[in-house]
Each structure stands twice: as structure tokens, then as C-alpha cells.
mmCIF file of C-alpha atoms in Angstrom:
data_model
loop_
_atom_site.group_PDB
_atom_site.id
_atom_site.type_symbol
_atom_site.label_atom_id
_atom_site.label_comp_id
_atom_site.label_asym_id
_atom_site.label_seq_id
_atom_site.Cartn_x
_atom_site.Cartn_y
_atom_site.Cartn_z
ATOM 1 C CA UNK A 970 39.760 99.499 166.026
ATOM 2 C CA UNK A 971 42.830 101.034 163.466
ATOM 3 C CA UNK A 972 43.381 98.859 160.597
ATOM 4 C CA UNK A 973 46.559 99.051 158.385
ATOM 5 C CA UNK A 974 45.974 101.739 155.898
ATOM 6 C CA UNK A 975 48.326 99.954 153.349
ATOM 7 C CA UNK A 976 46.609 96.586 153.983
ATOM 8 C CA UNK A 977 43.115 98.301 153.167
ATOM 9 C CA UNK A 978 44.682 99.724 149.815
ATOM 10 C CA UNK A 979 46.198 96.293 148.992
ATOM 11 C CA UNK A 980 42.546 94.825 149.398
ATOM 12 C CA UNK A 981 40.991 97.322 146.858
ATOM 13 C CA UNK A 982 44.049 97.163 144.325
ATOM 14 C CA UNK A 983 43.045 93.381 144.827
ATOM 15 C CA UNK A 984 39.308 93.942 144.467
ATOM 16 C CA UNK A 985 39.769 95.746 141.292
ATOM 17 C CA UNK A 986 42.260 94.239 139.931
ATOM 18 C CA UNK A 987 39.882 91.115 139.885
ATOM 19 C CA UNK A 988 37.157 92.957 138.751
ATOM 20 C CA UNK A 989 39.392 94.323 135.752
ATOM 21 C CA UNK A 990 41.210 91.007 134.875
ATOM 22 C CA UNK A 991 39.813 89.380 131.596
ATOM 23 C CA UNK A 992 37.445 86.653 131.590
ATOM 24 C CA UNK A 993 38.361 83.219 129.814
ATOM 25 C CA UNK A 994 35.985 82.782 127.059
ATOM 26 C CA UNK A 995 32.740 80.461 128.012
ATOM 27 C CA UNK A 996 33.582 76.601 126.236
ATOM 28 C CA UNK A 997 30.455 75.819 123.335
ATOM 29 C CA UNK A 998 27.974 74.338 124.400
ATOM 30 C CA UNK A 999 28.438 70.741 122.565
ATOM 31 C CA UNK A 1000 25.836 68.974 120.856
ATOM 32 C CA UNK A 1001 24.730 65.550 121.930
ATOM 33 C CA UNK A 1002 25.819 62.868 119.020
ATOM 34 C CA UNK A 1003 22.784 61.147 117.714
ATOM 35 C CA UNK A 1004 22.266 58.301 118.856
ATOM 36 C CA UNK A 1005 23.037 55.236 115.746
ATOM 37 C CA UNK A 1006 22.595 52.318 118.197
ATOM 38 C CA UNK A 1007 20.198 49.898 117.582
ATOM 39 C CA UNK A 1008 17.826 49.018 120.619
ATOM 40 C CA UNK A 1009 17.301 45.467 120.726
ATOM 41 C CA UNK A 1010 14.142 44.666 118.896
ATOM 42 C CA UNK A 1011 14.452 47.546 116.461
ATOM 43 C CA UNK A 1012 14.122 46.918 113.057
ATOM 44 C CA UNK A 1013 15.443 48.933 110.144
ATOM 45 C CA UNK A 1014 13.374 51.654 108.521
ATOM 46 C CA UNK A 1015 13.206 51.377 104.662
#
């Protein structure tokens, strides 16, 4: 089985080309908001 010698190149100039390419920088983690709410039956601390 003969496979396309320029097809095989064009894979690894693709493979490392990927493997090369910059990563986007990972988003912060975000912190949940506390939570101000009042639950019903609550009563304020003081």
C-alpha cells in the first residue's frame, strides 16, 4: 500500500504545527458571590 509522500509531509507539518501553535491563556477561575439573600425565617444577626 504507497501513500502520497507529500500528503504524509502535509500531515506532520500539520501535526507540528499544532503542537507548536500557542495556547489561549486558561479564563480565572471566578469566585462564587456570597450569598446576601435572606432565607425565609432568618433573622438578622446583631
Amino acid at each position: 500500500m504507497r501513500q502520497d509522500p507529500y500528503a504524509v509531509l502535509r500531515a506532520l507539518v500539520r501535526a507540528e504545527a499544532a503542537r507548536n501553535a500557542p495556547r489561549p491563556p486558561r479564563p480565572e477561575p471566578s469566585r462564587p458571590e456570597p450569598d446576601t439573600r435572606k432565607r425565609p425565617g432568618e433573622r438578622e444577626r446583631g
